[in-house]
Amino acid sequence: MTASIQLSNGDRLEIDAYREALRMTPAIGGARIELGLTVARVPVQPIANPSPNVVPGAEQRHRVTAALYVSTRLPQQDRRYLCQLEAEHLVTAVERSTKFRVRGFIPDQQLRVLEELRAGKGLWLILALNVSLVEGARLAEADGELSFSVGAGEWSEQMENVDAGTFVEVLVPMAGGEDDAGAVVLLREARTLLRENKVDPALLAARKALEVVRASYGTEAVYKEAVKQRPAQRDLRARWAVMVEDLFSTLSGALHNDEVTKDFVYSREDGATLIAATAGMLGRLAKERQLL
């Protein structure tokens, strides 16, 4: 949907995205995003009492910025702010269509959240544009909105370019009560401890968080029956219970000091794997509760 921006001198700017407008490149802690746009100035009959400092039809150079929003539905529905964009140079607006690019930065965490919301679908990108230029001794500004869709394949290709999935983090939208909220707090504590390279304390926090899953599914009792069967004979409920209990047992190895576990050493990578697995189990529980 082309942005039509009315300027104070009576002219109008038409701003649109050109084909394959999106480009993302790696950056420290996130990704650099670039959008390719076109701009054309449409002269109109001068309004009454136009600004004496601006000649209609003359070449104008504008500063163009935008707040970038995304939506997984439609441009006017469930839009969420993503980042700020700005043209690196002043944009010359003439009557023929010319190209320019706006650029910004998206942190890794926002990319992870966006991937969770996108869930493999395409996206709408919405730009809340602001155009400014100096008219004599004052700054004149005008606003407009541009929206266009990006297919799931195109977005995924750009995400692969920036290796956004290299550091995996599972988001846990808990829907339960105080116990669930406490589990999320413990999971955040585990992540913080791991960042500080305190691996064993991090695994203790993750183990406490996993208790909510064990209690909700009754996995301990299911596990005791499941191990009496051959793995191929277990139903899905039993297989999930075995995974939860094995995860709990592996986490416990960082805390105990018996004959079996006293020599266990967990690396930072081990910690990241186990905490991510715990987050996944909590996320599964939260999703099931949302469907009830």
mmCIF file of C-alpha atoms in Angstrom:
data_model
loop_
_atom_site.group_PDB
_atom_site.id
_atom_site.type_symbol
_atom_site.label_atom_id
_atom_site.label_comp_id
_atom_site.label_asym_id
_atom_site.label_seq_id
_atom_site.Cartn_x
_atom_site.Cartn_y
_atom_site.Cartn_z
ATOM 1 C CA MET A 1 0.000 0.000 0.000
ATOM 2 C CA THR A 2 1.737 3.118 -1.261
ATOM 3 C CA ALA A 3 2.318 5.997 1.166
ATOM 4 C CA SER A 4 0.954 9.310 -0.077
ATOM 5 C CA ILE A 5 2.432 12.199 1.912
ATOM 6 C CA GLN A 6 1.130 15.727 1.468
ATOM 7 C CA LEU A 7 3.817 18.399 1.797
ATOM 8 C CA SER A 8 3.239 21.893 3.106
ATOM 9 C CA ASN A 9 3.942 23.476 -0.290
ATOM 10 C CA GLY A 10 1.113 21.526 -1.921
ATOM 11 C CA ASP A 11 3.224 18.825 -3.562
ATOM 12 C CA ARG A 12 2.725 15.174 -2.727
ATOM 13 C CA LEU A 13 5.310 12.424 -2.205
ATOM 14 C CA GLU A 14 4.505 8.882 -3.322
ATOM 15 C CA ILE A 15 6.671 6.345 -1.455
ATOM 16 C CA ASP A 16 6.558 2.628 -2.200
ATOM 17 C CA ALA A 17 8.648 -0.511 -1.729
ATOM 18 C CA TYR A 18 10.325 -2.083 -4.718
ATOM 19 C CA ARG A 19 10.445 -5.778 -5.492
ATOM 20 C CA GLU A 20 12.501 -7.816 -3.013
ATOM 21 C CA ALA A 21 12.839 -4.741 -0.855
ATOM 22 C CA LEU A 22 14.085 -6.577 2.256
ATOM 23 C CA ARG A 23 17.730 -7.216 2.997
ATOM 24 C CA MET A 24 19.245 -8.329 6.333
ATOM 25 C CA THR A 25 22.931 -8.668 7.173
ATOM 26 C CA PRO A 26 24.759 -9.892 10.314
ATOM 27 C CA ALA A 27 25.585 -7.463 13.117
ATOM 28 C CA ILE A 28 26.883 -7.846 16.659
ATOM 29 C CA GLY A 29 23.969 -8.813 18.899
ATOM 30 C CA GLY A 30 21.426 -8.716 16.111
ATOM 31 C CA ALA A 31 20.888 -7.913 12.463
ATOM 32 C CA ARG A 32 21.022 -4.876 10.234
ATOM 33 C CA ILE A 33 17.842 -4.468 8.230
ATOM 34 C CA GLU A 34 17.573 -2.508 4.972
ATOM 35 C CA LEU A 35 14.431 -1.758 3.005
ATOM 36 C CA GLY A 36 14.522 -0.572 -0.584
ATOM 37 C CA LEU A 37 12.000 2.167 -1.345
ATOM 38 C CA THR A 38 11.088 4.433 -4.231
ATOM 39 C CA VAL A 39 9.988 8.066 -4.048
ATOM 40 C CA ALA A 40 8.401 10.392 -6.581
ATOM 41 C CA ARG A 41 7.165 13.952 -6.143
ATOM 42 C CA VAL A 42 3.773 14.740 -7.616
ATOM 43 C CA PRO A 43 3.374 18.503 -8.184
ATOM 44 C CA VAL A 44 -0.112 19.880 -7.612
ATOM 45 C CA GLN A 45 -1.734 23.273 -7.962
ATOM 46 C CA PRO A 46 -0.146 25.473 -5.265
ATOM 47 C CA ILE A 47 -2.331 26.004 -2.243
ATOM 48 C CA ALA A 48 -3.422 29.486 -1.217
ATOM 49 C CA ASN A 49 -0.689 31.458 0.513
ATOM 50 C CA PRO A 50 2.080 28.902 -0.081
ATOM 51 C CA SER A 51 5.373 29.193 1.747
ATOM 52 C CA PRO A 52 7.339 32.021 0.079
ATOM 53 C CA ASN A 53 10.580 30.091 0.634
ATOM 54 C CA VAL A 54 9.638 27.067 -1.461
ATOM 55 C CA VAL A 55 9.231 27.107 -5.224
ATOM 56 C CA PRO A 56 6.642 24.529 -6.410
ATOM 57 C CA GLY A 57 8.250 21.881 -8.608
ATOM 58 C CA ALA A 58 11.808 22.674 -7.480
ATOM 59 C CA GLU A 59 14.075 19.797 -6.476
ATOM 60 C CA GLN A 60 13.759 19.070 -2.761
ATOM 61 C CA ARG A 61 15.970 17.065 -0.412
ATOM 62 C CA HIS A 62 14.220 15.387 2.492
ATOM 63 C CA ARG A 63 15.233 13.589 5.659
ATOM 64 C CA VAL A 64 13.258 10.339 5.782
ATOM 65 C CA THR A 65 12.821 8.251 8.945
ATOM 66 C CA ALA A 66 10.361 5.519 9.875
ATOM 67 C CA ALA A 67 9.154 3.422 12.779
ATOM 68 C CA LEU A 68 8.931 -0.165 11.545
ATOM 69 C CA TYR A 69 6.045 -2.327 12.763
ATOM 70 C CA VAL A 70 5.229 -5.943 11.895
ATOM 71 C CA SER A 71 2.046 -7.970 11.821
ATOM 72 C CA THR A 72 1.408 -11.648 11.157
ATOM 73 C CA ARG A 73 -2.204 -10.907 10.168
ATOM 74 C CA LEU A 74 -3.034 -7.621 8.404
ATOM 75 C CA PRO A 75 -1.402 -4.163 8.456
ATOM 76 C CA GLN A 76 -4.050 -2.758 10.805
ATOM 77 C CA GLN A 77 -4.216 -5.779 13.121
ATOM 78 C CA ASP A 78 -1.863 -6.851 15.918
ATOM 79 C CA ARG A 79 0.962 -4.645 14.717
ATOM 80 C CA ARG A 80 4.036 -4.634 16.932
ATOM 81 C CA TYR A 81 6.943 -2.222 16.972
ATOM 82 C CA LEU A 82 10.225 -3.654 15.698
ATOM 83 C CA CYS A 83 12.815 -0.883 15.187
ATOM 84 C CA GLN A 84 13.624 2.580 13.841
ATOM 85 C CA LEU A 85 14.773 3.108 10.267
ATOM 86 C CA GLU A 86 16.498 6.050 8.630
ATOM 87 C CA ALA A 87 17.813 6.931 5.191
ATOM 88 C CA GLU A 88 21.581 7.377 5.440
ATOM 89 C CA HIS A 89 21.488 10.416 3.149
ATOM 90 C CA LEU A 90 19.025 13.131 2.332
ATOM 91 C CA VAL A 91 16.526 11.893 -0.235
ATOM 92 C CA THR A 92 16.044 13.907 -3.411
ATOM 93 C CA ALA A 93 12.411 13.897 -4.524
ATOM 94 C CA VAL A 94 11.803 14.569 -8.224
ATOM 95 C CA GLU A 95 8.876 13.854 -10.494
ATOM 96 C CA ARG A 96 10.292 10.583 -11.753
ATOM 97 C CA SER A 97 10.507 7.619 -9.375
ATOM 98 C CA THR A 98 13.935 7.214 -7.737
ATOM 99 C CA LYS A 99 15.291 4.609 -5.347
ATOM 100 C CA PHE A 100 16.658 4.972 -1.827
ATOM 101 C CA ARG A 101 17.193 2.712 1.193
ATOM 102 C CA VAL A 102 16.338 3.027 4.873
ATOM 103 C CA ARG A 103 18.353 1.111 7.458
ATOM 104 C CA GLY A 104 18.037 0.048 11.076
ATOM 105 C CA PHE A 105 19.123 -2.515 13.678
ATOM 106 C CA ILE A 106 17.109 -5.395 15.195
ATOM 107 C CA PRO A 107 18.487 -7.047 18.376
ATOM 108 C CA ASP A 108 18.690 -10.855 18.560
ATOM 109 C CA GLN A 109 16.042 -11.013 21.278
ATOM 110 C CA GLN A 110 13.497 -9.196 19.119
ATOM 111 C CA LEU A 111 14.252 -11.531 16.222
ATOM 112 C CA ARG A 112 13.592 -14.535 18.475
ATOM 113 C CA VAL A 113 10.294 -13.098 19.660
ATOM 114 C CA LEU A 114 9.310 -12.291 16.084
ATOM 115 C CA GLU A 115 10.108 -15.837 14.941
ATOM 116 C CA GLU A 116 7.890 -17.188 17.728
ATOM 117 C CA LEU A 117 5.036 -14.897 16.682
ATOM 118 C CA ARG A 118 5.535 -15.575 12.976
ATOM 119 C CA ALA A 119 5.407 -19.367 13.441
ATOM 120 C CA GLY A 120 6.552 -19.992 9.870
ATOM 121 C CA LYS A 121 4.100 -17.567 8.251
ATOM 122 C CA GLY A 122 4.733 -14.476 6.146
ATOM 123 C CA LEU A 123 4.734 -10.959 7.576
ATOM 124 C CA TRP A 124 3.349 -7.527 6.903
ATOM 125 C CA LEU A 125 5.890 -4.723 7.303
ATOM 126 C CA ILE A 126 4.381 -1.350 8.192
ATOM 127 C CA LEU A 127 6.423 1.860 8.031
ATOM 128 C CA ALA A 128 5.186 4.917 9.897
ATOM 129 C CA LEU A 129 7.090 7.425 7.762
ATOM 130 C CA ASN A 130 8.202 10.896 8.698
ATOM 131 C CA VAL A 131 9.516 13.287 6.025
ATOM 132 C CA SER A 132 11.133 16.586 6.949
ATOM 133 C CA LEU A 133 12.843 19.432 5.144
ATOM 134 C CA VAL A 134 13.927 22.952 5.944
ATOM 135 C CA GLU A 135 11.677 25.681 4.557
ATOM 136 C CA GLY A 136 13.391 28.986 5.073
ATOM 137 C CA ALA A 137 13.976 29.300 8.810
ATOM 138 C CA ARG A 138 11.632 26.516 9.899
ATOM 139 C CA LEU A 139 11.472 22.728 9.788
ATOM 140 C CA ALA A 140 8.470 21.338 7.929
ATOM 141 C CA GLU A 141 7.367 17.754 8.622
ATOM 142 C CA ALA A 142 4.784 15.395 7.140
ATOM 143 C CA ASP A 143 3.757 11.835 7.952
ATOM 144 C CA GLY A 144 2.459 8.860 6.040
ATOM 145 C CA GLU A 145 2.204 5.093 6.193
ATOM 146 C CA LEU A 146 3.512 2.399 3.861
ATOM 147 C CA SER A 147 2.756 -1.316 4.243
ATOM 148 C CA PHE A 148 3.745 -4.348 2.189
ATOM 149 C CA SER A 149 3.924 -8.103 2.670
ATOM 150 C CA VAL A 150 7.011 -10.313 2.859
ATOM 151 C CA GLY A 151 6.541 -13.998 2.063
ATOM 152 C CA ALA A 152 7.533 -16.700 4.524
ATOM 153 C CA GLY A 153 10.255 -17.969 2.202
ATOM 154 C CA GLU A 154 11.762 -14.535 1.638
ATOM 155 C CA TRP A 155 11.857 -13.776 5.365
ATOM 156 C CA SER A 156 13.352 -17.201 6.193
ATOM 157 C CA GLU A 157 16.066 -16.692 3.594
ATOM 158 C CA GLN A 158 17.038 -13.384 5.187
ATOM 159 C CA MET A 159 17.073 -14.967 8.655
ATOM 160 C CA GLU A 160 19.446 -17.636 7.373
ATOM 161 C CA ASN A 161 21.715 -14.893 6.052
ATOM 162 C CA VAL A 162 22.135 -13.419 9.529
ATOM 163 C CA ASP A 163 22.381 -16.758 11.368
ATOM 164 C CA ALA A 164 19.634 -15.583 13.693
ATOM 165 C CA GLY A 165 18.973 -19.145 14.803
ATOM 166 C CA THR A 166 22.524 -19.803 15.971
ATOM 167 C CA PHE A 167 21.675 -18.958 19.580
ATOM 168 C CA VAL A 168 18.395 -20.733 20.290
ATOM 169 C CA GLU A 169 16.114 -19.536 23.039
ATOM 170 C CA VAL A 170 12.667 -20.976 23.719
ATOM 171 C CA LEU A 171 9.965 -18.463 24.672
ATOM 172 C CA VAL A 172 7.579 -19.573 27.398
ATOM 173 C CA PRO A 173 4.174 -17.823 27.373
ATOM 174 C CA MET A 174 2.916 -19.247 30.687
ATOM 175 C CA ALA A 175 -0.851 -19.233 31.113
ATOM 176 C CA GLY A 176 -1.278 -20.732 34.577
ATOM 177 C CA GLY A 177 -1.258 -19.381 38.094
ATOM 178 C CA GLU A 178 1.379 -18.595 40.689
ATOM 179 C CA ASP A 179 3.231 -21.890 40.268
ATOM 180 C CA ASP A 180 3.709 -21.228 36.568
ATOM 181 C CA ALA A 181 4.817 -17.667 37.198
ATOM 182 C CA GLY A 182 7.345 -18.975 39.685
ATOM 183 C CA ALA A 183 8.648 -21.431 37.105
ATOM 184 C CA VAL A 184 9.237 -18.609 34.636
ATOM 185 C CA VAL A 185 11.119 -16.627 37.277
ATOM 186 C CA LEU A 186 13.304 -19.681 37.959
ATOM 187 C CA LEU A 187 13.946 -20.152 34.253
ATOM 188 C CA ARG A 188 15.059 -16.526 33.936
ATOM 189 C CA GLU A 189 17.280 -17.017 36.966
ATOM 190 C CA ALA A 190 18.815 -20.085 35.306
ATOM 191 C CA ARG A 191 19.537 -18.104 32.149
ATOM 192 C CA THR A 192 21.110 -15.255 34.134
ATOM 193 C CA LEU A 193 23.301 -17.640 36.133
ATOM 194 C CA LEU A 194 24.446 -19.371 32.958
ATOM 195 C CA ARG A 195 25.420 -16.009 31.435
ATOM 196 C CA GLU A 196 27.590 -15.527 34.522
ATOM 197 C CA ASN A 197 29.082 -18.993 33.862
ATOM 198 C CA LYS A 198 27.599 -20.400 37.098
ATOM 199 C CA VAL A 199 26.580 -23.660 35.496
ATOM 200 C CA ASP A 200 25.615 -25.815 38.492
ATOM 201 C CA PRO A 201 23.483 -23.109 40.183
ATOM 202 C CA ALA A 202 21.821 -22.491 36.815
ATOM 203 C CA LEU A 203 20.893 -26.161 36.542
ATOM 204 C CA LEU A 204 19.490 -26.107 40.083
ATOM 205 C CA ALA A 205 17.158 -23.260 39.111
ATOM 206 C CA ALA A 206 16.107 -25.127 35.945
ATOM 207 C CA ARG A 207 15.444 -28.288 37.965
ATOM 208 C CA LYS A 208 13.141 -26.353 40.302
ATOM 209 C CA ALA A 209 11.302 -24.910 37.297
ATOM 210 C CA LEU A 210 10.813 -28.396 35.846
ATOM 211 C CA GLU A 211 8.967 -29.450 39.011
ATOM 212 C CA VAL A 212 5.874 -27.629 37.698
ATOM 213 C CA VAL A 213 5.852 -29.866 34.610
ATOM 214 C CA ARG A 214 6.346 -33.023 36.677
ATOM 215 C CA ALA A 215 3.499 -32.090 39.005
ATOM 216 C CA SER A 216 1.125 -31.043 36.220
ATOM 217 C CA TYR A 217 1.578 -34.179 34.130
ATOM 218 C CA GLY A 218 2.222 -36.621 36.978
ATOM 219 C CA THR A 219 5.270 -37.827 35.085
ATOM 220 C CA GLU A 220 6.895 -39.669 38.002
ATOM 221 C CA ALA A 221 4.039 -42.181 38.280
ATOM 222 C CA VAL A 222 3.730 -42.529 34.491
ATOM 223 C CA TYR A 223 7.486 -43.084 34.237
ATOM 224 C CA LYS A 224 7.431 -45.942 36.752
ATOM 225 C CA GLU A 225 4.920 -47.802 34.584
ATOM 226 C CA ALA A 226 6.592 -46.831 31.310
ATOM 227 C CA VAL A 227 9.974 -48.351 32.175
ATOM 228 C CA LYS A 228 8.286 -51.739 32.566
ATOM 229 C CA GLN A 229 7.619 -51.668 28.825
ATOM 230 C CA ARG A 230 9.931 -51.827 25.861
ATOM 231 C CA PRO A 231 10.442 -48.313 24.412
ATOM 232 C CA ALA A 232 8.669 -49.262 21.164
ATOM 233 C CA GLN A 233 5.544 -50.237 23.135
ATOM 234 C CA ARG A 234 5.154 -46.949 25.016
ATOM 235 C CA ASP A 235 2.355 -44.577 24.072
ATOM 236 C CA LEU A 236 2.990 -40.874 23.504
ATOM 237 C CA ARG A 237 2.077 -39.903 27.067
ATOM 238 C CA ALA A 238 4.616 -42.399 28.414
ATOM 239 C CA ARG A 239 7.317 -41.217 26.034
ATOM 240 C CA TRP A 240 6.874 -37.601 27.113
ATOM 241 C CA ALA A 241 6.988 -38.692 30.766
ATOM 242 C CA VAL A 242 10.252 -40.548 30.185
ATOM 243 C CA MET A 243 11.754 -37.438 28.567
ATOM 244 C CA VAL A 244 10.699 -35.232 31.483
ATOM 245 C CA GLU A 245 12.013 -37.638 34.113
ATOM 246 C CA ASP A 246 15.287 -38.198 32.262
ATOM 247 C CA LEU A 247 15.713 -34.440 31.991
ATOM 248 C CA PHE A 248 15.036 -34.090 35.708
ATOM 249 C CA SER A 249 17.563 -36.833 36.455
ATOM 250 C CA THR A 250 20.230 -35.222 34.277
ATOM 251 C CA LEU A 251 19.681 -31.847 35.943
ATOM 252 C CA SER A 252 19.912 -33.520 39.357
ATOM 253 C CA GLY A 253 23.351 -34.855 38.517
ATOM 254 C CA ALA A 254 24.747 -31.337 38.884
ATOM 255 C CA LEU A 255 23.476 -31.099 42.460
ATOM 256 C CA HIS A 256 24.138 -34.469 44.045
ATOM 257 C CA ASN A 257 27.452 -35.784 45.274
ATOM 258 C CA ASP A 258 26.903 -39.525 45.554
ATOM 259 C CA GLU A 259 29.106 -42.310 44.217
ATOM 260 C CA VAL A 260 27.626 -42.025 40.748
ATOM 261 C CA THR A 261 27.363 -38.247 40.371
ATOM 262 C CA LYS A 262 30.355 -36.954 42.313
ATOM 263 C CA ASP A 263 32.532 -36.811 39.213
ATOM 264 C CA PHE A 264 29.897 -35.273 36.935
ATOM 265 C CA VAL A 265 31.088 -32.073 35.267
ATOM 266 C CA TYR A 266 28.684 -29.973 33.187
ATOM 267 C CA SER A 267 29.965 -27.525 30.602
ATOM 268 C CA ARG A 268 28.340 -24.224 29.715
ATOM 269 C CA GLU A 269 27.062 -25.869 26.528
ATOM 270 C CA ASP A 270 25.522 -28.659 28.609
ATOM 271 C CA GLY A 271 23.813 -26.026 30.712
ATOM 272 C CA ALA A 272 22.412 -24.222 27.672
ATOM 273 C CA THR A 273 21.029 -27.506 26.300
ATOM 274 C CA LEU A 274 19.351 -28.506 29.561
ATOM 275 C CA ILE A 275 17.881 -25.068 30.233
ATOM 276 C CA ALA A 276 16.515 -24.882 26.685
ATOM 277 C CA ALA A 277 14.979 -28.342 27.133
ATOM 278 C CA THR A 278 13.345 -27.221 30.380
ATOM 279 C CA ALA A 279 11.989 -24.108 28.657
ATOM 280 C CA GLY A 280 10.586 -26.318 25.913
ATOM 281 C CA MET A 281 8.756 -28.493 28.430
ATOM 282 C CA LEU A 282 7.306 -25.426 30.143
ATOM 283 C CA GLY A 283 6.280 -23.996 26.780
ATOM 284 C CA ARG A 284 4.478 -27.238 25.894
ATOM 285 C CA LEU A 285 2.612 -27.145 29.203
ATOM 286 C CA ALA A 286 1.625 -23.502 28.670
ATOM 287 C CA LYS A 287 0.291 -24.223 25.177
ATOM 288 C CA GLU A 288 -1.847 -27.121 26.405
ATOM 289 C CA ARG A 289 -3.322 -24.950 29.141
ATOM 290 C CA GLN A 290 -4.201 -22.239 26.632
ATOM 291 C CA LEU A 291 -6.212 -24.803 24.683
ATOM 292 C CA LEU A 292 -8.238 -25.934 27.689
#
